[in-house]
Amino acid sequence: MDNRPTHSLHVCVLGAGIVGLATAWQLHRDGHTVTVVDSARAGTGASEANGAQLSYAYVQPLADPSIWRQLPKLLLASDSPLKLRPQMDPQQWAWGLRFLAACRASVSHDTTAALLTLAAESRAGFERLVAQENIDCDFSTTGKLVLYPDEAAFAAARRQMDLQRSLGSIQHALSPADAVAVEPALAGYAPRFSGAIHTPGECAADCFKVCQELQRLLQARGVRFVFDTPVTRLVRKGDHVCSAETPHGPLEADAFVLALGSASPRLARPLGLHVPVYPLKGYSITLPACAAAPRVNVTDVSRKVVFARIGERLRVAGMAELVGHDRSINPARIHSLLASVRDVFPELEVSAEVNPWAGLRPATPTGLPVLGRLRGSPSNLFFNTGHGALGFTLAFGSAERVARELAASLRPVAAGPAACSA
């Protein structure tokens, strides 16, 4: 069935990370004229050096009942993978309280079901792009192992696995020996974990390369990019946003999609809109992948660190810091990631070039992204933000949903974009 809209609109996508670019791709496929605006360049925010895993079947939200028993250690231990630095920021406190309120079994169950459905849609969209356009992004389908440090954590993981399997995921609970059979590079670490959940169909890719390829493909098809141009405010007239103000002048369009990650609430707030998104800071390093590097994606739950093979490189990423919009790189966090590499893969030689990086994941308290229109928002303003650590995983499904809602909500603007003058 052809779901393309009967009317072509000019849509301005604010944000050139993977979520914004996937949105631009879908809108262009639907026949719209598209402009993409960003304060930097394509893929240079949270998309640049993220964990690289595409977790289509393993989507357990951070807001989970297990957080309560882990909370003292997570917040007080100096080497904790989760760090809170309280600030004079009402948004930080409000987000934290909503997050703790979401750490309930019923919320986690509903969120898991919703994310699995969205992830399946996203997988279809991304794999269609890879197949049709033959893009260069180090895409692989080697599967994923999630390692659990003790029997209590492994038992909880098996319960989550049963839930995800009931919703269609294909997963298996493995002993340490069975996990080593799947990924021999874990042989030296086998005595240090109690069990693993194996998802054979999981994937990995270089998100930054995908962003670069999407920019190339879109520019070749006539999509306009406006880089190094921050949007300072959205100008509203009645029920419409008529322009996005920038230091270089206004950008007008029939519709606007706000895909600016953790910066999205800043533009929504003056319009009287609450977007429950706050940054969770994460870190990564990228190493040359020698013969001792894993080929299967690995997540170590106790360290909250992921390992993903992307071509001839190994991406190691993790941590979650609720520290505001600070993107500076804490050397202690990089040393922690290096220690994880040496502990989990002791045979892997660590080079001097580790390419340290830090980025801000735009997270909602529940883990569900903010998609489409909000209550009380202008009729031509749509949101695509708040994906947390699953931005790459959910980008293409989210783009399709936002594009469908935009097509269903808007009608052609006979005289072009809404005028800002009285």
Coordinates of C-alpha atoms in Angstrom, one line a residue:
M1 CA 0.0 0.0 0.0
D2 CA 1.3 3.5 -0.9
N3 CA 1.4 5.6 2.3
R4 CA 2.8 8.7 0.6
P5 CA 0.9 11.9 1.2
T6 CA -1.1 13.5 -1.6
H7 CA 0.4 16.9 -0.9
S8 CA 4.1 18.0 -0.9
L9 CA 5.2 20.3 1.9
H10 CA 8.3 22.1 2.8
V11 CA 9.5 20.5 6.1
C12 CA 12.4 21.9 8.1
V13 CA 14.2 19.3 10.2
L14 CA 16.0 20.7 13.2
G15 CA 18.9 18.4 14.0
A16 CA 21.4 16.5 11.8
G17 CA 22.1 13.6 14.1
I18 CA 21.0 10.1 13.1
V19 CA 17.4 10.8 14.2
G20 CA 17.1 14.0 12.3
L21 CA 18.8 12.6 9.2
A22 CA 16.6 9.5 9.2
T23 CA 13.6 11.8 9.5
A24 CA 14.8 13.8 6.5
W25 CA 15.3 10.6 4.5
Q26 CA 11.8 9.4 5.2
L27 CA 10.2 12.8 4.5
H28 CA 12.1 13.1 1.2
R29 CA 11.0 9.5 0.3
D30 CA 7.4 10.7 1.0
G31 CA 7.8 13.4 -1.6
H32 CA 8.4 16.5 0.6
T33 CA 10.9 19.3 0.1
V34 CA 13.3 19.1 3.1
T35 CA 15.7 21.5 4.8
V36 CA 18.0 20.2 7.5
V37 CA 19.4 22.7 10.0
D38 CA 22.1 22.1 12.7
S39 CA 24.4 24.1 14.9
A40 CA 27.4 21.9 13.8
R41 CA 27.8 19.3 11.1
A42 CA 26.0 16.0 10.3
G43 CA 26.4 13.3 13.0
T44 CA 28.8 15.3 15.3
G45 CA 26.6 15.2 18.4
A46 CA 25.5 12.1 20.2
S47 CA 25.7 10.1 17.0
E48 CA 29.4 10.6 16.4
A49 CA 31.0 7.8 18.5
N50 CA 28.2 6.1 20.3
G51 CA 28.1 2.4 21.3
A52 CA 27.5 1.2 17.6
Q53 CA 25.2 -1.6 18.7
L54 CA 21.8 -2.0 17.1
S55 CA 19.8 -3.6 19.9
Y56 CA 16.6 -4.5 18.1
A57 CA 15.6 -7.4 20.4
Y58 CA 17.3 -6.3 23.6
V59 CA 15.6 -3.0 24.7
Q60 CA 15.4 -3.2 28.5
P61 CA 14.9 0.4 29.7
L62 CA 17.2 1.9 32.2
A63 CA 14.1 2.6 34.4
D64 CA 13.8 -0.8 35.9
P65 CA 12.9 -2.1 39.4
S66 CA 16.5 -3.4 39.8
I67 CA 17.7 0.1 40.0
W68 CA 16.4 0.4 43.5
R69 CA 18.7 -2.2 45.0
Q70 CA 21.7 -0.9 42.9
L71 CA 21.1 2.8 43.7
P72 CA 23.4 3.2 46.8
K73 CA 26.3 1.6 45.0
L74 CA 25.6 3.4 41.7
L75 CA 25.4 6.8 43.3
L76 CA 28.1 6.6 46.0
A77 CA 30.9 4.4 44.6
S78 CA 33.7 6.5 43.1
D79 CA 33.9 4.1 40.1
S80 CA 30.2 3.8 39.6
P81 CA 29.0 3.6 35.9
L82 CA 26.1 5.8 36.9
K83 CA 26.9 9.2 38.3
L84 CA 24.7 12.0 39.6
R85 CA 26.1 15.5 40.1
P86 CA 23.3 17.6 41.6
Q87 CA 23.0 21.1 40.1
M88 CA 20.8 24.1 40.6
D89 CA 18.7 22.9 37.7
P90 CA 15.0 22.2 38.2
Q91 CA 14.9 20.2 35.0
Q92 CA 17.5 17.8 36.4
W93 CA 15.7 17.2 39.7
A94 CA 12.3 16.8 38.0
W95 CA 13.7 14.3 35.5
G96 CA 15.4 12.3 38.3
L97 CA 12.2 12.1 40.3
R98 CA 10.2 11.0 37.3
F99 CA 12.9 8.4 36.5
L100 CA 12.7 6.9 39.9
A101 CA 8.9 6.9 39.7
A102 CA 9.2 4.9 36.4
C103 CA 11.4 2.2 38.1
R104 CA 8.4 -0.1 38.5
A105 CA 7.8 -3.5 36.9
S106 CA 4.5 -2.5 35.2
V107 CA 6.2 0.6 33.6
S108 CA 9.2 -1.4 32.5
H109 CA 7.0 -4.1 31.0
D110 CA 4.9 -1.6 29.0
T111 CA 8.0 0.3 27.9
T112 CA 9.7 -2.9 26.7
A113 CA 6.7 -3.9 24.6
A114 CA 6.5 -0.5 23.0
L115 CA 10.2 -0.3 22.3
L116 CA 10.3 -3.8 20.7
T117 CA 7.6 -2.8 18.3
L118 CA 9.3 0.4 17.4
A119 CA 12.7 -1.4 17.1
A120 CA 11.2 -3.9 14.6
E121 CA 9.9 -1.1 12.4
S122 CA 13.3 0.6 12.6
R123 CA 15.2 -2.5 11.7
A124 CA 13.2 -2.9 8.5
G125 CA 13.8 0.8 7.6
F126 CA 17.5 0.7 8.2
E127 CA 18.1 -2.6 6.5
R128 CA 16.2 -1.4 3.5
L129 CA 18.5 1.6 3.3
V130 CA 21.6 -0.6 3.6
A131 CA 20.3 -3.0 0.9
Q132 CA 19.0 -0.4 -1.6
E133 CA 21.8 2.2 -1.3
N134 CA 24.7 -0.1 -0.5
I135 CA 26.0 2.4 2.0
D136 CA 29.5 2.1 3.6
C137 CA 28.9 1.9 7.4
D138 CA 30.7 -1.3 8.6
F139 CA 27.3 -3.0 9.1
S140 CA 27.5 -6.5 10.6
T141 CA 25.0 -9.1 12.0
T142 CA 27.1 -11.1 14.4
G143 CA 24.7 -11.1 17.3
K144 CA 25.0 -9.9 20.9
L145 CA 26.0 -11.4 24.3
V146 CA 24.9 -9.6 27.5
L147 CA 27.0 -10.8 30.5
Y148 CA 25.6 -10.9 34.1
P149 CA 27.9 -10.8 37.1
D150 CA 26.0 -13.0 39.6
E151 CA 23.1 -15.4 39.8
A152 CA 20.6 -12.8 41.0
A153 CA 21.3 -10.5 38.1
F154 CA 21.2 -13.5 35.7
A155 CA 17.9 -14.7 37.1
A156 CA 16.4 -11.2 36.6
A157 CA 17.8 -11.2 33.0
R158 CA 16.1 -14.5 32.3
R159 CA 12.8 -13.0 33.4
Q160 CA 13.3 -10.1 31.1
M161 CA 14.3 -12.5 28.3
D162 CA 11.0 -14.4 28.8
L163 CA 9.1 -11.2 28.5
Q164 CA 11.0 -10.2 25.3
R165 CA 10.6 -13.7 23.8
S166 CA 6.9 -13.6 24.5
L167 CA 6.9 -10.4 22.4
G168 CA 8.7 -12.0 19.5
S169 CA 12.4 -11.8 20.3
I170 CA 14.7 -14.7 19.7
Q171 CA 17.1 -15.1 22.7
H172 CA 18.8 -17.8 24.7
A173 CA 20.2 -18.0 28.2
L174 CA 23.8 -19.4 28.2
S175 CA 26.3 -20.6 30.7
P176 CA 29.7 -19.0 30.7
A177 CA 31.1 -22.0 28.8
D178 CA 28.4 -21.7 26.2
A179 CA 29.0 -17.9 25.9
V180 CA 32.7 -18.6 25.2
A181 CA 31.7 -21.1 22.5
V182 CA 29.8 -18.2 20.8
E183 CA 32.6 -15.7 21.4
P184 CA 36.0 -17.3 22.1
A185 CA 37.6 -13.9 23.0
L186 CA 35.6 -14.2 26.3
A187 CA 37.6 -17.2 27.5
G188 CA 39.7 -15.3 29.9
Y189 CA 36.7 -13.6 31.4
A190 CA 34.4 -16.6 31.8
P191 CA 35.1 -17.1 35.6
R192 CA 34.0 -13.5 36.2
F193 CA 30.3 -13.8 35.0
S194 CA 27.5 -16.1 35.9
G195 CA 25.7 -16.3 32.6
A196 CA 24.8 -14.5 29.4
I197 CA 21.8 -13.7 27.2
H198 CA 22.5 -14.4 23.6
T199 CA 20.5 -12.6 20.9
P200 CA 21.9 -14.0 17.6
G201 CA 20.1 -11.5 15.3
E202 CA 21.6 -8.3 16.7
C203 CA 23.7 -6.0 14.6
A204 CA 26.3 -3.2 14.7
A205 CA 27.3 -0.3 12.5
D206 CA 29.2 2.9 12.5
C207 CA 26.5 5.5 13.3
F208 CA 28.7 8.4 12.1
K209 CA 29.3 6.8 8.8
V210 CA 25.6 6.3 8.4
C211 CA 25.0 10.0 9.0
Q212 CA 27.7 10.9 6.5
E213 CA 26.1 8.6 3.9
L214 CA 22.6 9.9 4.5
Q215 CA 23.9 13.5 4.0
R216 CA 25.5 12.4 0.8
L217 CA 22.4 10.7 -0.5
L218 CA 20.1 13.5 0.5
Q219 CA 22.2 16.3 -1.0
A220 CA 22.4 14.3 -4.2
R221 CA 18.6 14.3 -4.2
G222 CA 18.2 18.0 -3.6
V223 CA 17.8 18.2 0.2
R224 CA 19.1 21.5 1.5
F225 CA 21.5 21.5 4.5
V226 CA 22.2 24.5 6.7
F227 CA 25.1 23.8 8.9
D228 CA 26.9 25.7 11.7
T229 CA 23.6 27.5 12.3
P230 CA 22.0 27.3 15.7
V231 CA 18.3 27.8 16.0
T232 CA 17.7 30.4 18.7
R233 CA 13.9 30.2 18.9
L234 CA 10.7 29.1 17.1
V235 CA 8.4 31.9 16.1
R236 CA 4.7 31.0 16.7
K237 CA 1.7 32.7 15.2
G238 CA -1.6 31.3 16.3
D239 CA -1.7 27.6 15.8
H240 CA 1.5 27.5 13.6
V241 CA 5.2 27.8 13.9
C242 CA 6.0 30.2 11.0
S243 CA 9.8 30.3 11.3
A244 CA 12.9 29.1 13.0
E245 CA 15.1 32.1 14.0
T246 CA 18.8 31.8 13.5
P247 CA 21.8 34.3 13.7
H248 CA 21.7 34.3 9.8
G249 CA 18.0 35.1 9.6
P250 CA 14.7 33.2 9.7
L251 CA 14.0 29.8 8.1
E252 CA 10.4 29.4 7.0
A253 CA 8.6 26.1 6.2
D254 CA 5.2 24.5 6.2
A255 CA 6.2 22.2 9.1
F256 CA 9.0 21.7 11.5
V257 CA 10.4 18.6 13.1
L258 CA 12.4 19.1 16.3
A259 CA 15.1 16.4 16.5
L260 CA 17.8 18.2 18.5
G261 CA 18.3 15.6 21.1
S262 CA 18.9 16.9 24.6
A263 CA 18.7 20.5 23.2
S264 CA 15.0 20.0 22.2
P265 CA 13.5 21.2 25.5
R266 CA 15.2 24.6 25.2
L267 CA 13.2 25.5 22.0
A268 CA 10.0 23.9 23.2
R269 CA 9.9 25.7 26.6
P270 CA 9.2 29.2 25.3
L271 CA 6.2 27.8 23.5
G272 CA 4.8 26.5 26.8
L273 CA 5.6 22.9 25.9
H274 CA 7.2 20.4 28.3
V275 CA 9.5 17.9 26.7
P276 CA 10.7 15.4 29.4
V277 CA 14.2 15.0 28.0
Y278 CA 17.5 15.4 29.9
P279 CA 21.0 14.5 28.8
L280 CA 22.7 11.3 30.1
K281 CA 26.4 11.7 29.4
G282 CA 28.2 8.7 28.0
Y283 CA 31.8 8.0 26.9
S284 CA 33.5 5.9 24.3
I285 CA 36.9 4.9 23.0
T286 CA 37.7 3.4 19.7
L287 CA 40.6 0.9 19.3
P288 CA 42.2 -1.0 16.4
A289 CA 40.7 -4.5 16.4
C290 CA 43.4 -7.1 16.5
A291 CA 42.9 -10.9 16.3
A292 CA 42.0 -11.0 20.0
A293 CA 39.1 -8.6 19.6
P294 CA 35.5 -10.0 19.8
R295 CA 33.4 -10.3 16.6
V296 CA 30.2 -10.7 18.5
N297 CA 28.8 -7.6 20.3
V298 CA 29.2 -7.8 24.0
T299 CA 27.6 -5.9 26.9
D300 CA 28.9 -6.2 30.4
V301 CA 26.0 -5.4 32.7
S302 CA 28.1 -4.9 35.9
R303 CA 30.3 -2.3 34.2
K304 CA 27.5 -0.9 32.0
V305 CA 30.0 -1.1 29.1
V306 CA 29.3 -2.2 25.5
F307 CA 31.8 -3.6 23.0
A308 CA 31.0 -3.5 19.3
R309 CA 33.2 -4.5 16.3
I310 CA 32.9 -2.0 13.5
G311 CA 35.1 -3.0 10.6
E312 CA 38.7 -3.1 11.8
R313 CA 37.9 -1.1 14.9
L314 CA 36.5 -2.0 18.4
R315 CA 34.1 0.6 19.9
V316 CA 33.9 0.5 23.7
A317 CA 31.3 2.7 25.2
G318 CA 29.4 3.2 28.4
M319 CA 28.6 5.2 31.6
A320 CA 25.6 7.3 32.3
E321 CA 26.2 10.6 34.0
L322 CA 23.4 13.0 35.0
V323 CA 25.6 16.1 35.0
G324 CA 23.8 18.6 32.8
H325 CA 25.0 19.6 29.4
D326 CA 28.7 19.3 30.1
R327 CA 30.5 17.4 27.2
S328 CA 34.0 17.6 28.6
I329 CA 35.9 14.3 28.7
N330 CA 36.7 13.1 32.2
P331 CA 40.0 11.2 32.0
A332 CA 39.0 8.9 34.9
R333 CA 36.1 7.6 32.7
I334 CA 38.4 6.9 29.8
H335 CA 40.7 5.0 32.2
S336 CA 37.7 3.0 33.4
L337 CA 36.8 2.0 29.8
L338 CA 40.4 1.0 29.2
A339 CA 40.4 -1.1 32.4
S340 CA 37.2 -2.8 31.1
V341 CA 38.9 -3.7 27.9
R342 CA 41.9 -5.2 29.8
D343 CA 39.6 -7.2 32.2
V344 CA 37.1 -8.5 29.7
F345 CA 39.5 -9.2 26.9
P346 CA 43.0 -9.7 28.5
E347 CA 44.6 -10.9 25.3
L348 CA 43.7 -7.7 23.4
E349 CA 46.6 -5.3 22.9
V350 CA 45.5 -1.8 23.8
S351 CA 47.2 0.8 21.6
A352 CA 48.0 4.4 22.5
E353 CA 45.4 5.7 20.1
V354 CA 42.1 5.3 21.9
N355 CA 40.1 8.2 20.4
P356 CA 38.3 9.3 23.6
W357 CA 34.8 10.8 23.2
A358 CA 31.9 12.0 25.3
G359 CA 28.3 12.7 24.1
L360 CA 24.9 13.5 25.6
R361 CA 22.2 10.9 25.1
P362 CA 18.7 12.6 25.1
A363 CA 16.8 10.5 27.6
T364 CA 13.2 10.4 28.9
P365 CA 12.4 9.1 32.4
T366 CA 10.7 6.0 31.1
G367 CA 12.9 5.3 28.1
L368 CA 10.1 6.0 25.5
P369 CA 11.0 8.6 22.9
V370 CA 8.9 11.7 22.3
L371 CA 7.3 11.3 18.8
G372 CA 4.9 13.5 16.9
R373 CA 2.9 16.4 18.3
L374 CA 2.5 17.2 21.9
R375 CA -0.7 18.4 23.6
G376 CA -1.0 22.1 23.1
S377 CA 1.7 22.3 20.5
P378 CA 1.4 24.2 17.2
S379 CA -0.3 22.0 14.6
N380 CA 2.8 22.0 12.3
L381 CA 5.4 21.2 15.0
F382 CA 6.5 17.6 15.5
F383 CA 9.0 16.0 17.9
N384 CA 11.5 13.2 17.4
T385 CA 13.7 13.1 20.4
G386 CA 14.4 11.4 23.7
H387 CA 15.7 8.0 22.5
G388 CA 18.4 7.7 25.2
A389 CA 21.0 5.0 24.4
L390 CA 18.7 3.6 21.6
G391 CA 18.8 6.5 19.2
F392 CA 20.6 4.6 16.4
T393 CA 18.5 1.5 17.0
L394 CA 15.1 3.4 16.9
A395 CA 16.0 6.2 14.4
F396 CA 14.3 4.8 11.2
G397 CA 11.2 3.5 12.9
S398 CA 10.8 6.8 14.7
A399 CA 11.2 8.7 11.4
E400 CA 8.5 6.7 9.8
R401 CA 6.1 7.3 12.6
V402 CA 6.7 11.0 12.7
A403 CA 6.4 11.2 8.9
R404 CA 3.0 9.4 9.0
E405 CA 1.7 11.7 11.7
L406 CA 2.8 14.7 9.8
A407 CA 1.1 13.5 6.6
A408 CA -2.1 12.8 8.5
S409 CA -2.1 16.1 10.4
L410 CA -1.3 18.7 7.8
R411 CA -3.0 20.0 4.7
P412 CA -1.4 22.0 1.9
V413 CA -0.6 25.6 2.7
A414 CA -2.0 27.5 -0.3
A415 CA 0.1 30.6 0.2
G416 CA 3.2 28.9 1.4
P417 CA 4.6 29.0 5.0
A418 CA 2.5 30.9 7.6
A419 CA 3.5 34.6 7.6
C420 CA 5.2 35.9 10.7
S421 CA 4.0 39.5 10.2
A422 CA 0.7 40.7 11.7

